[in-house]
Amino acid sequence: ETGWELTVLIRILCEADVVGPKKERGPLGLGFDNLAASGFGSISGGDSSASGSNSGMPGPKTGVDIVAEAVLSNWDEMREERVKEWCLDKQQMIKEFGEIRDKWIEDDLPGWLATNKSYDLVPDCMDAMAESGAEVFIITTKQKRFCAALLKDFGLEFPIENLFALEDGPKTEVLLKLLARPELQGKSFHFIEDKLGTLRKVAAREDLSAVQMHLVDWGYNTERDRKIAKGRVVDRVSLMTIGELEVLGTGKSWLD
């Protein structure tokens, strides 16, 4: 979740010929044989009349469709299989990914900052909550130095002691430590996250049952994830809009 996973995904896409030189691809711009060999199944080419599109029936899936479905439905297992198959060292990849990011920042800080935009109103809500006396914490899987640089660029004067990052361990363990703080006893805990898988891990822990969880309807999630949260399929997980973040815990806007 520090970004190293994307390098694995890129290699999967390259080996499936979903990305790469067009001259090496199939009639739809995709390498059908490599898709099947990579464990994604198979697809068929053809024009729209052969696909059944004129009859209202769905046409054959494209290679992109197949890969996207496989990644979205089974990414954790797929990633671990490829890490083992390719003899990758996750910790080394995390370290090198961070070093590459450090080099980018050293060479072109404005360029790096420009590629990382905040979601509308999120920094404003965080700032207003903290100004009003609410305890606001950030728990991220990024290295702390990168998150701190982004917060500064977003205009947030965020206390570094309230920032928990890769160096501080899994999000579940950070939440446990926060729950145990004497000064936070009796307070409501809201954990706001954009990955359903992370919320499932929290929901599975009985010692975190006091945490109210929210999957935001922006960020790294899918329509399926949002439907699951909206339907309250996962215990204590609800779907949150930016408007609901704005009034979280008060019933009135933090921004007023």
Steps between C-alpha positions, in 0.01 A plus 500: 500500500804729490487501120729204440196289409451712189833380365373142530176599326690667216704184442183289500348731237818492291522121509133480399574745214231735629765769485797512266578562132187478286681305229539210743128486588198320363223633271341699784836629618536218754708185522235229524741208538689672779177582683403134508850396599502752782192346656244758391294270276445562130321742270389500140535772240258600232271777381192628677260285299682184603507607861125526526500872574224562244275249672531664839723220629834591659799451274814307588709639778813687405836422654476814709163381636644163598808641668302769682251246634777268616693778673195650670362168621819322601786748524642392838538138392620595152763736642632243747518232230704727274728611784578134570525403133737787419700459825438859604593645839214723613704689757770569246238620250348733760847639577591551135161652416553754777853574379375567148238735642770671708707553185201645316433740788867599513509569127154651455301570816238721326445232237451228760262712705301586186424130442346462847176692539272500803135410471267799508417625852686219680789720624249774589293257708806364677625847581159616625459190719840552661434872548174415679674267744441160339789254507600432140750229407636383168585133457668428168705226338726757337833591654459787746732741319289487184170551682642791700617671179153464346322633808723806495425552131126470573536785750439288809695569819461143619675386822758238410414300812153439355640361177543122492668354193667188363762516772233471771361162398164372372194724526327253733785522750507880485126509571547271800766731643276804452207326669723427799598864557357623832424847360282346227289279724127551459535675165345386172742355249435538128736323259470643148655292223485458123591130485232248592760230565652709779159553659433125486818442701384746767150350504647156563666613823284479811742728684417774248123471534479855638618645170235631262616449142424691182590418141522826309341522157823637353855366479622145443176307488254367246126524441468149644685605819271800539189283455624264771557787741170667415318171562671459839623156397812535715428552870541863614603620152294774335543698181606862546462792260701821527184669629477246782864554588427870530244438779655188656425471870326835530198514272616841378778604269849521645569765237241753625 
